[in-house]
Short mmCIF file of C-alpha atoms in Angstrom, two decimals:
data_model
loop_
_atom_site.label_atom_id
_atom_site.label_comp_id
_atom_site.label_asym_id
_atom_site.label_seq_id
_atom_site.Cartn_x
_atom_site.Cartn_y
_atom_site.Cartn_z
CA MET W 13 87.90 59.46 79.27
CA ALA W 14 89.87 62.71 79.05
CA ASP W 15 86.63 64.66 79.57
CA LEU W 16 85.95 62.71 82.73
CA ALA W 17 89.42 63.48 84.12
CA VAL W 18 88.97 67.18 83.40
CA ALA W 19 85.56 67.14 85.10
CA VAL W 20 87.03 65.45 88.21
CA LEU W 21 89.86 67.97 88.32
CA ILE W 22 87.44 70.89 88.04
CA ALA W 23 85.25 69.38 90.80
CA LEU W 24 88.26 68.91 93.06
CA GLY W 25 89.48 72.44 92.37
CA GLY W 26 86.02 73.77 93.25
CA LEU W 27 85.99 71.79 96.46
CA VAL W 28 89.38 73.15 97.48
CA LEU W 29 88.24 76.69 96.68
CA ILE W 30 85.03 76.33 98.69
CA SER W 31 86.97 74.87 101.65
CA ALA W 32 89.48 77.73 101.53
CA VAL W 33 86.68 80.33 101.48
CA ALA W 34 84.86 78.56 104.34
CA LEU W 35 88.05 78.42 106.38
CA PHE W 36 88.74 82.07 105.73
CA LEU W 37 85.20 83.05 106.79
CA LEU W 38 85.36 80.84 109.89
CA LYS W 39 88.67 82.39 110.92
CA GLY W 40 87.25 85.84 110.41
CA VAL W 41 84.14 85.08 112.47
CA SER W 42 86.17 83.49 115.27
CA GLY W 43 88.62 86.41 115.27
CA ALA W 44 85.76 88.89 115.44
CA ARG W 45 84.24 86.92 118.31
CA ARG W 46 87.55 86.91 120.19
CA ARG W 47 87.90 90.66 119.69
CA ARG W 48 84.32 91.20 120.88
CA ILE W 49 84.99 89.18 124.05
CA ALA W 50 88.27 91.06 124.65
CA ARG W 51 86.44 94.41 124.33
CA ARG W 52 83.70 93.26 126.68
CA ARG W 53 86.28 92.01 129.18
CA ALA W 54 88.20 95.30 129.01
CA ARG W 55 84.96 97.16 129.75
CA PHE W 56 84.28 94.93 132.78
CA VAL W 57 87.85 95.42 134.01
CA ASP W 58 87.23 99.17 134.00
CA PHE W 59 83.77 98.87 135.62
CA VAL W 60 84.88 96.64 138.47
CA GLY W 61 88.20 98.46 138.93
CA GLU W 62 86.34 101.76 139.22
CA LEU W 63 83.97 100.21 141.74
CA ILE W 64 86.93 99.15 143.91
CA VAL W 65 88.66 102.54 143.68
CA ARG W 66 85.51 104.50 144.45
CA GLY W 67 84.44 102.10 147.19
CA ASP W 68 80.97 102.71 145.80
CA PRO W 69 78.21 100.59 147.29
CA GLY W 70 76.10 101.11 144.14
CA SER W 71 77.11 97.72 142.83
CA ARG W 72 73.53 96.49 142.46
CA GLY W 73 73.58 98.23 139.10
CA PHE W 74 75.95 95.51 137.93
CA ARG W 75 73.41 92.74 138.59
CA ARG W 76 72.59 92.60 134.92
CA TYR W 77 76.13 91.45 134.15
CA ALA W 78 76.16 88.65 136.73
CA ALA W 79 75.11 86.07 134.13
CA ASP W 80 78.04 86.96 131.87
CA PRO W 81 80.97 84.53 132.39
CA GLU W 82 83.47 87.22 131.36
CA PHE W 83 82.15 89.54 134.04
CA ARG W 84 82.38 86.79 136.67
CA SER W 85 85.90 85.99 135.55
CA VAL W 86 86.93 89.67 135.91
CA VAL W 87 85.48 89.89 139.42
CA LEU W 88 87.38 86.72 140.38
CA GLU W 89 90.57 88.14 138.87
CA TYR W 90 90.26 91.20 141.11
CA MET W 91 89.48 88.93 144.06
CA ARG W 92 92.75 87.05 143.52
CA MET W 93 94.64 90.33 143.28
CA LEU W 94 93.33 92.02 146.40
CA GLN W 95 93.44 91.62 150.13
CA GLY W 96 92.29 93.56 153.16
CA GLU W 97 89.57 96.19 152.98
CA ASP W 98 89.59 96.33 149.18
CA ARG W 99 88.87 92.63 148.95
CA GLN W 100 86.17 92.84 151.62
CA ARG W 101 84.52 95.66 149.70
CA LEU W 102 84.60 93.64 146.50
CA LEU W 103 83.13 90.65 148.32
CA THR W 104 80.24 92.79 149.54
CA ALA W 105 79.78 94.04 145.99
CA ALA W 106 79.86 90.47 144.63
CA ARG W 107 77.04 89.58 147.02
CA ASP W 108 75.04 92.67 145.97
CA MET W 109 75.53 91.84 142.30
CA GLY W 110 74.10 88.38 142.93
CA LEU W 111 77.34 86.66 141.96
CA VAL W 112 77.63 84.60 145.14
CA ASP W 113 74.00 83.43 144.76
CA ARG W 114 74.73 82.49 141.17
CA PHE W 115 77.72 80.38 142.21
CA LEU W 116 75.66 78.76 144.97
CA LYS W 117 73.02 77.91 142.39
CA GLY W 118 75.77 76.36 140.26
CA LEU W 119 76.51 73.93 143.11
CA LYS W 120 73.10 72.36 142.57
CA SER W 121 73.54 71.91 138.83
CA LYS W 122 73.25 68.42 137.37
CA ASP W 123 76.15 69.27 135.11
CA ARG W 124 79.45 68.20 136.62
CA ALA W 125 81.50 70.94 134.90
CA GLN W 126 79.14 73.61 136.27
CA ARG W 127 79.46 72.27 139.79
CA VAL W 128 83.26 72.19 139.48
CA GLY W 129 83.26 75.79 138.21
CA ALA W 130 80.94 76.92 141.00
CA VAL W 131 83.03 75.29 143.74
CA GLU W 132 86.23 76.76 142.30
CA ALA W 133 84.66 80.20 142.09
CA LEU W 134 83.36 80.02 145.65
CA GLY W 135 86.87 79.04 146.75
CA GLU W 136 88.22 82.21 145.17
CA VAL W 137 85.41 84.39 146.50
CA ALA W 138 86.02 82.89 149.98
CA ASP W 139 82.74 84.15 151.39
CA PRO W 140 82.28 82.87 154.98
CA THR W 141 78.51 82.69 154.44
CA THR W 142 78.98 79.85 151.93
CA VAL W 143 80.65 77.39 154.36
CA THR W 144 77.53 75.26 154.90
CA ASP W 145 76.97 74.88 151.16
CA LEU W 146 80.59 73.93 150.57
CA VAL W 147 80.53 71.43 153.45
CA PHE W 148 77.57 69.83 151.68
CA MET W 149 79.70 69.51 148.53
CA LEU W 150 82.16 67.32 150.47
CA ARG W 151 79.59 64.58 149.80
CA ASP W 152 79.35 65.16 146.05
CA VAL W 153 79.54 62.03 143.90
CA VAL W 154 82.45 63.47 141.91
CA PRO W 155 85.78 63.12 143.80
CA GLU W 156 87.25 66.21 142.11
CA ILE W 157 84.39 68.33 143.43
CA ARG W 158 84.88 67.00 146.97
CA VAL W 159 88.55 67.92 146.82
CA GLN W 160 87.80 71.36 145.37
CA ALA W 161 85.23 71.94 148.12
CA ALA W 162 87.89 71.08 150.72
CA ALA W 163 90.30 73.56 149.14
CA ALA W 164 87.56 76.21 149.03
CA LEU W 165 86.83 75.68 152.73
CA ALA W 166 90.54 76.03 153.47
CA ASN W 167 90.54 79.33 151.57
CA ILE W 168 87.70 80.59 153.72
CA GLY W 169 89.49 79.29 156.81
CA ASP W 170 86.49 78.94 159.13
CA PRO W 171 87.65 76.45 161.82
CA HIS W 172 84.07 75.20 162.21
CA SER W 173 84.43 73.34 158.92
CA VAL W 174 87.46 71.32 160.10
CA LYS W 175 85.30 68.67 161.78
CA SER W 176 83.30 68.17 158.58
CA LEU W 177 86.49 67.89 156.54
CA LEU W 178 87.83 65.22 158.89
CA ALA W 179 84.55 63.31 158.79
CA SER W 180 84.49 63.48 154.98
CA MET W 181 87.94 61.85 154.77
CA GLU W 182 86.55 58.52 155.91
CA HIS W 183 84.77 58.02 152.58
CA GLN W 184 87.68 59.01 150.35
CA ASP W 185 90.35 56.98 148.67
CA GLU W 186 93.94 57.65 149.71
CA TRP W 187 94.63 60.19 146.97
CA ASN W 188 91.61 62.28 147.87
CA ALA W 189 92.27 61.93 151.58
CA GLN W 190 95.74 63.35 150.97
CA ARG W 191 94.22 66.35 149.14
CA ILE W 192 91.87 66.94 152.08
CA ALA W 193 94.85 66.69 154.43
CA ASP W 194 96.52 69.38 152.29
CA ALA W 195 93.44 71.55 152.84
CA LEU W 196 93.64 70.93 156.58
CA PHE W 197 97.29 71.92 156.51
CA ALA W 198 96.25 75.18 154.86
CA PHE W 199 94.04 75.93 157.88
CA GLY W 200 97.21 75.82 160.00
CA ARG W 201 96.95 76.25 163.75
CA GLU W 202 93.18 76.79 163.64
CA ALA W 203 92.68 73.13 162.72
CA VAL W 204 94.94 71.65 165.41
CA PRO W 205 92.42 71.10 168.28
CA GLU W 206 89.92 69.26 166.07
CA MET W 207 92.65 67.25 164.34
CA SER W 208 94.08 66.25 167.72
CA ARG W 209 90.63 64.97 168.75
CA TYR W 210 90.42 62.99 165.50
CA LEU W 211 93.78 61.41 166.28
CA GLN W 212 92.41 60.13 169.59
CA GLY W 213 89.50 58.42 167.85
CA THR W 214 89.38 55.46 165.49
CA GLY W 215 89.48 57.32 162.15
CA LYS W 216 90.86 55.55 159.12
CA TYR W 217 93.31 58.29 158.23
CA ARG W 218 94.90 58.93 161.62
CA PRO W 219 98.45 58.39 160.24
CA LEU W 220 97.82 61.06 157.62
CA ILE W 221 96.48 63.45 160.23
CA ALA W 222 99.45 62.75 162.52
CA ARG W 223 101.75 63.65 159.63
CA THR W 224 99.79 66.84 158.91
CA LEU W 225 99.93 67.83 162.57
CA GLY W 226 103.69 67.43 162.41
CA LEU W 227 103.83 69.69 159.37
CA ILE W 228 101.72 72.34 161.08
CA GLY W 229 104.10 72.06 164.03
CA ASP W 230 101.83 73.22 166.84
CA ILE W 231 102.74 71.89 170.29
CA ARG W 232 99.07 71.68 171.26
CA ALA W 233 99.01 68.42 169.30
CA GLU W 234 101.76 66.91 171.46
CA GLY W 235 99.44 65.06 173.89
CA ALA W 236 97.48 63.36 171.11
CA LEU W 237 100.66 62.50 169.21
CA VAL W 238 102.31 60.97 172.30
CA GLN W 239 99.17 58.93 172.90
CA ALA W 240 99.31 57.74 169.28
CA LEU W 241 102.79 56.30 169.90
CA SER W 242 101.18 53.43 171.81
CA SER W 243 98.71 52.59 169.04
CA ALA W 244 98.67 49.08 167.57
CA ASP W 245 98.83 50.68 164.11
CA VAL W 246 102.47 50.65 162.95
CA ASP W 247 101.92 53.42 160.40
CA LEU W 248 100.34 55.64 163.05
CA ARG W 249 103.19 55.06 165.53
CA MET W 250 105.68 55.90 162.77
CA ARG W 251 103.91 59.08 161.65
CA ALA W 252 103.30 60.23 165.21
CA ALA W 253 107.00 59.78 166.05
CA ALA W 254 108.01 61.79 162.99
CA ALA W 255 105.47 64.48 163.88
CA LEU W 256 106.81 64.74 167.42
CA GLY W 257 110.21 65.40 165.93
CA ARG W 258 108.73 68.54 164.39
CA ALA W 259 106.01 69.53 166.85
CA GLY W 260 107.13 68.05 170.15
CA THR W 261 108.64 69.60 173.25
CA PRO W 262 111.11 68.06 175.77
CA ARG W 263 108.07 66.34 177.32
CA ALA W 264 107.85 64.06 174.28
CA VAL W 265 111.45 62.85 174.61
CA PRO W 266 110.88 60.00 177.18
CA SER W 267 108.15 58.51 174.95
CA LEU W 268 110.40 58.73 171.90
CA LEU W 269 113.26 57.09 173.80
CA GLU W 270 110.94 54.24 174.71
CA LEU W 271 109.99 53.93 171.05
CA LEU W 272 113.60 53.07 170.19
CA GLY W 273 112.67 49.62 171.58
CA ASP W 274 109.61 49.22 169.30
CA THR W 275 109.15 45.85 167.60
CA GLN W 276 109.03 47.49 164.12
CA TRP W 277 112.22 48.90 162.60
CA GLU W 278 110.29 51.63 160.71
CA VAL W 279 109.03 52.99 164.01
CA ARG W 280 112.45 52.80 165.67
CA ALA W 281 114.02 54.60 162.70
CA GLN W 282 111.48 57.44 162.92
CA ALA W 283 111.94 57.67 166.68
CA ALA W 284 115.71 58.06 166.20
CA SER W 285 115.23 60.85 163.63
CA ALA W 286 112.70 62.58 165.86
CA LEU W 287 115.16 62.50 168.78
CA GLY W 288 117.71 64.19 166.53
CA ARG W 289 115.23 66.98 165.87
CA ARG W 290 114.44 67.36 169.56
CA THR W 291 118.17 67.90 170.25
CA ASP W 292 117.90 66.65 173.85
CA ARG W 293 121.18 65.50 175.43
CA GLN W 294 119.49 62.74 177.44
CA ALA W 295 118.96 60.93 174.11
CA ILE W 296 122.73 60.46 173.53
CA PRO W 297 123.25 57.12 175.34
CA TRP W 298 120.01 55.77 173.83
CA LEU W 299 121.02 56.78 170.33
CA ARG W 300 124.48 55.24 170.86
CA ARG W 301 122.81 51.96 171.76
CA ALA W 302 120.63 52.29 168.65
CA LEU W 303 123.84 52.31 166.56
CA SER W 304 123.87 48.53 167.16
CA ASP W 305 120.25 48.04 166.02
CA GLN W 306 119.67 45.14 163.65
CA SER W 307 118.19 47.50 161.03
CA TRP W 308 120.47 49.61 158.82
CA TRP W 309 117.90 52.47 158.76
CA VAL W 310 117.75 52.66 162.55
CA ARG W 311 121.55 52.66 162.82
CA HIS W 312 121.85 55.34 160.14
CA ASN W 313 119.09 57.54 161.63
CA ALA W 314 120.55 57.18 165.12
CA ALA W 315 123.98 58.27 163.86
CA ALA W 316 122.46 61.19 161.93
CA ALA W 317 120.48 62.17 165.04
CA LEU W 318 123.64 62.21 167.15
CA VAL W 319 125.11 64.86 164.82
CA GLU W 320 122.10 67.09 165.62
CA VAL W 321 122.17 66.69 169.40
CA PRO W 322 124.63 68.96 171.28
CA GLY W 323 127.48 66.72 172.46
CA GLY W 324 126.36 64.00 170.04
CA ASN W 325 129.38 64.45 167.76
CA GLU W 326 131.69 63.35 170.56
CA ALA W 327 129.54 60.27 171.14
CA LEU W 328 129.67 59.54 167.44
CA ARG W 329 133.46 59.87 167.35
CA ALA W 330 133.71 57.56 170.37
CA SER W 331 131.51 55.08 168.50
CA LEU W 332 134.26 54.64 165.93
CA ASP W 333 135.85 52.34 168.53
CA HIS W 334 132.56 50.52 169.21
CA PRO W 335 132.98 46.72 169.48
CA ASP W 336 130.11 46.28 166.98
CA PRO W 337 131.42 46.76 163.40
CA TYR W 338 127.92 47.82 162.23
CA ALA W 339 127.83 50.59 164.83
CA ARG W 340 131.33 51.72 163.77
CA ASP W 341 130.26 51.78 160.14
CA ALA W 342 127.07 53.80 160.83
CA ALA W 343 129.04 56.34 162.87
CA ALA W 344 131.80 56.62 160.26
CA ALA W 345 129.33 57.01 157.36
CA VAL W 346 127.50 59.86 159.07
CA LEU W 347 130.72 61.60 160.17
CA LEU W 348 131.70 61.61 156.50
CA SER W 349 128.34 62.66 155.04
CA SER W 350 127.63 65.35 157.65
CA GLY W 351 130.82 67.28 156.90
CA VAL W 352 132.53 66.52 160.21
CA ALA W 353 135.30 64.55 158.47
CA GLY W 354 135.73 67.29 155.86
CA GLY W 355 136.05 69.79 158.72
CA ALA W 356 138.82 67.63 160.19
CA VAL W 357 140.74 67.79 156.90
CA ASP W 358 140.54 71.61 157.01
CA ALA W 359 141.55 71.60 160.69
CA LEU W 360 144.86 69.90 159.79
CA ARG W 361 145.96 73.36 158.57
CA SER W 362 144.88 75.07 161.80
CA ASP W 363 147.34 77.25 163.72
CA ASP W 364 146.04 75.71 166.92
CA ALA W 365 147.95 72.52 167.76
CA THR W 366 145.04 71.15 169.84
CA ASP W 367 142.71 71.40 166.81
CA ARG W 368 145.29 69.69 164.60
CA ILE W 369 145.73 66.81 167.06
CA ALA W 370 141.96 66.35 167.45
CA ALA W 371 141.59 66.32 163.66
CA GLU W 372 144.34 63.72 163.28
CA ASP W 373 142.69 61.56 165.95
CA LEU W 374 139.37 61.65 164.13
CA ILE W 375 140.90 60.98 160.72
CA SER W 376 142.96 58.13 162.19
CA SER W 377 139.79 56.53 163.66
CA LEU W 378 137.91 56.94 160.38
CA VAL W 379 140.78 55.44 158.38
CA ARG W 380 140.84 52.46 160.74
CA ALA W 381 137.05 52.20 160.25
CA GLY W 382 137.75 51.66 156.54
CA LYS W 383 137.16 55.21 155.24
CA ALA W 384 140.69 55.97 153.95
CA GLU W 385 139.36 56.53 150.42
CA PHE W 386 137.50 59.67 151.55
CA PHE W 387 140.71 61.32 152.71
CA LEU W 388 142.68 60.29 149.65
CA VAL W 389 139.99 61.88 147.46
CA ALA W 390 140.13 64.95 149.74
CA GLY W 391 143.81 65.29 148.73
CA LEU W 392 145.66 63.95 151.76
CA ASN W 393 149.02 62.34 151.07
CA PRO W 394 148.60 58.50 150.82
CA ALA W 395 151.68 57.93 152.98
CA TYR W 396 150.27 60.27 155.64
CA VAL W 397 146.91 58.47 155.54
CA ASP W 398 148.71 55.16 155.88
CA ALA W 399 150.68 56.45 158.85
CA LEU W 400 147.41 57.54 160.52
CA ARG W 401 146.03 54.04 159.99
CA MET W 402 148.93 52.64 162.03
CA ARG W 403 148.50 55.17 164.82
CA ALA W 404 147.16 53.74 168.05
CA MET L 2 101.09 121.75 143.62
CA ILE L 3 103.08 119.49 141.29
CA LYS L 4 101.65 116.00 141.08
CA PRO L 5 104.11 113.12 141.61
CA LYS L 6 104.71 111.25 138.36
CA ILE L 7 104.34 107.50 138.55
CA LEU L 8 105.11 104.89 135.90
CA VAL L 9 103.06 101.68 136.15
CA VAL L 10 104.40 98.71 134.17
CA ASP L 11 102.04 95.72 134.03
CA ASP L 12 100.70 93.53 131.25
CA GLU L 13 97.62 92.52 133.26
CA ARG L 14 94.97 95.05 132.40
CA ALA L 15 93.12 94.69 135.70
CA VAL L 16 96.24 95.31 137.81
CA ALA L 17 97.32 98.23 135.65
CA PHE L 18 93.85 99.79 135.74
CA LEU L 19 93.46 99.42 139.50
CA LEU L 20 96.90 100.83 140.27
CA THR L 21 96.48 103.69 137.81
CA ARG L 22 93.06 104.74 139.05
CA SER L 23 94.01 104.37 142.71
CA LEU L 24 97.17 106.42 142.29
CA GLU L 25 95.28 109.06 140.32
CA ALA L 26 92.70 109.20 143.09
CA ALA L 27 95.62 109.71 145.51
CA GLY L 28 96.76 112.74 143.51
CA CYS L 29 99.42 111.23 141.23
CA GLU L 30 99.94 111.58 137.52
CA VAL L 31 100.21 108.07 136.11
CA THR L 32 101.65 106.68 132.88
CA THR L 33 101.00 103.02 132.10
CA VAL L 34 102.87 100.64 129.80
CA ASP L 35 102.56 96.87 129.44
CA ASP L 36 106.01 95.97 128.16
CA GLY L 37 109.40 95.83 129.87
CA LEU L 38 111.44 97.15 126.95
CA GLU L 39 109.08 100.08 126.39
CA ALA L 40 109.20 100.84 130.11
CA TYR L 41 113.00 100.76 130.01
CA ASP L 42 113.18 103.38 127.26
CA LEU L 43 110.42 105.53 128.72
CA ALA L 44 111.94 105.76 132.21
CA LEU L 45 115.26 106.84 130.74
CA ALA L 46 113.59 109.42 128.53
CA GLU L 47 111.15 110.93 131.04
CA PRO L 48 111.56 111.72 134.74
CA PHE L 49 109.32 109.73 137.10
CA ASP L 50 109.14 109.95 140.88
CA VAL L 51 108.37 106.26 141.41
CA ILE L 52 108.05 103.22 139.15
CA LEU L 53 105.77 100.28 139.92
CA ILE L 54 106.70 97.26 137.83
CA ASP L 55 105.27 93.75 137.57
CA HIS L 56 107.71 90.92 138.13
CA LEU L 57 106.48 88.62 135.36
CA LEU L 58 106.44 90.70 132.23
CA PRO L 59 106.43 89.05 128.81
CA GLY L 60 109.94 88.77 127.41
CA LEU L 61 111.81 90.56 130.18
CA LEU L 62 111.42 90.03 133.92
CA GLY L 63 110.73 93.09 136.07
CA GLN L 64 113.97 92.57 137.99
CA GLU L 65 115.91 92.44 134.70
CA VAL L 66 114.46 95.78 133.68
CA VAL L 67 115.41 97.23 137.07
CA GLN L 68 118.93 95.87 136.74
CA ARG L 69 119.31 97.54 133.32
CA TRP L 70 117.96 100.82 134.69
CA ARG L 71 120.48 100.76 137.49
CA GLN L 72 123.31 99.94 135.07
CA ALA L 73 122.18 102.92 133.00
CA GLY L 74 122.41 105.13 136.10
CA LEU L 75 118.66 105.59 136.75
CA LYS L 76 118.08 106.27 140.44
CA THR L 77 114.27 106.45 140.43
CA PRO L 78 112.78 104.31 143.23
CA VAL L 79 111.27 101.11 141.81
CA ILE L 80 108.68 98.94 143.54
CA ILE L 81 108.29 95.41 142.16
CA VAL L 82 104.74 94.05 142.34
CA SER L 83 104.69 90.28 142.11
CA GLY L 84 102.56 87.19 142.42
CA VAL L 85 105.74 85.21 143.00
CA SER L 86 106.51 85.54 146.66
CA ASN L 87 109.29 83.14 147.50
CA GLU L 88 112.15 84.44 149.56
CA GLU L 89 114.74 83.92 146.84
CA ASP L 90 112.79 85.99 144.36
CA ILE L 91 112.30 88.85 146.79
CA VAL L 92 116.00 88.88 147.65
CA ARG L 93 116.99 88.75 143.97
CA SER L 94 114.61 91.60 143.17
CA LEU L 95 115.99 93.79 145.91
CA GLU L 96 119.54 92.92 144.91
CA SER L 97 118.76 93.88 141.32
CA GLY L 98 118.23 97.43 142.56
CA ALA L 99 114.52 97.52 143.43
CA SER L 100 113.63 99.76 146.37
CA ASP L 101 110.69 97.69 147.58
CA TYR L 102 108.70 94.54 146.85
CA VAL L 103 104.92 94.11 147.11
CA ARG L 104 103.32 90.67 146.96
CA LYS L 105 100.00 89.87 145.31
CA PRO L 106 97.38 89.74 146.65
CA PHE L 107 97.95 93.31 147.75
CA SER L 108 96.07 96.07 149.46
CA VAL L 109 95.70 99.21 147.35
CA ARG L 110 96.07 101.39 150.45
CA GLU L 111 99.32 99.67 151.29
CA ILE L 112 100.71 100.20 147.78
CA ILE L 113 99.83 103.88 147.87
CA ALA L 114 101.48 104.20 151.29
CA ARG L 115 104.61 102.53 149.94
CA VAL L 116 104.66 104.82 146.92
CA LYS L 117 104.38 107.83 149.24
CA VAL L 118 107.29 106.55 151.33
CA GLN L 119 109.43 106.28 148.21
CA ILE L 120 108.49 109.81 147.13
CA ARG L 121 109.33 111.11 150.61
CA ASP L 122 112.66 109.29 150.80
CA ARG L 123 113.75 109.47 147.17
CA PRO L 124 117.32 110.55 146.50
CA GLN L 125 117.66 114.02 145.05
CA GLY L 126 118.96 114.51 141.51
CA GLY L 127 117.86 111.04 140.29
#
């Protein structure tokens, strides 16, 4: 029995020893491999760097390295680092070395990871001659590849691909469509005419495009956005209104004013915000009326918009005496949150008597509208606040 | 003719190599280091005409190194080269005492031109 135990112990000890030796060897081999790769990479960094500095067209000599992933990675690293003539020169060299062809070949691979890698690489290379191939990838079965292809096309920035990107959105789920919209945003102004045309069609993602047009903020989209305000699609009306707040001109104001009477509160709320951004005085009476809207959001947005419009603050102050308690509350809340009330507290210490009287009037109205707590927290004497409450 | 002495501080080998070779080709004498602390000591020990320093260095940010140089009285013009290009970072870098800020991706010609401007305008006796 004792012999058996000894034998088992010896066997276990041997096993541990063998494992330790194997681990040690494996670590050594992997370390050596890492060092070899690092040396090779360092050599490529020098080769490619020298090529950029010399501006030497003799890059065909590097063709033999094109198959090496480390070499490709170094070229891409330099691509990311450079712009202008240097980048253009490196792009020409990448074509001569056969790198672009190699990436294009990768697009046709059956292996998903290879296709992803190729699309990503082409996005970094940003070679305008690869647009057609990347447009084709917008139909890939793998959603990630479609999105990467959209980003690559945005990097290249050829406006001819915008139409294809918009068409490809129709077959995407919402998440992917949003990523493609991000790519369209990256195109900036170049994408606006085609996106405006899309908005006038029947595309599934018109609300998303309206939003993106607003983010780009180009007034050339104004006509299409105004037209979208009369769509039967609530989401589209809402997004178009918000976009006009960013990208509209005074010409958009009458349509936005009309939208304050929309049947949907979400649309009315966006219209109110957009009018605040447009800062057009003619919106003041309309926004004052919107303070009595049945929806809290519309009342709040209308009050916030009045703060933005020149002369709107006065209208907001006057609304503290509005017969509708909801309108009074919306006006008071925004006067507090926008800093106007805080400014009035400071103005109490003004040397100018007119400023002091105006500040007292405002504070008195706000206290009567039920906002005394704000001024007590701001440090005003409770007896003084109470006296203001009584003031006519 | 005395060659202008440039210190390049970058831990990315490709950036360091490209800047070094381009500046050498433009007639400069270049010293390269990949660590902020080493750069700090070196610039105080040796005179350089211009320093190009990466923003994101391991351990110590480029702007922190610049701040320490300025506190130590070093007046050498410093250009921060950075992949981070938000407004706040640029302002903070310039406030730390940097003379200029170059964003990646960059143009080598532009960097050389900026280095030349710093050499031309550098304060005497730094």
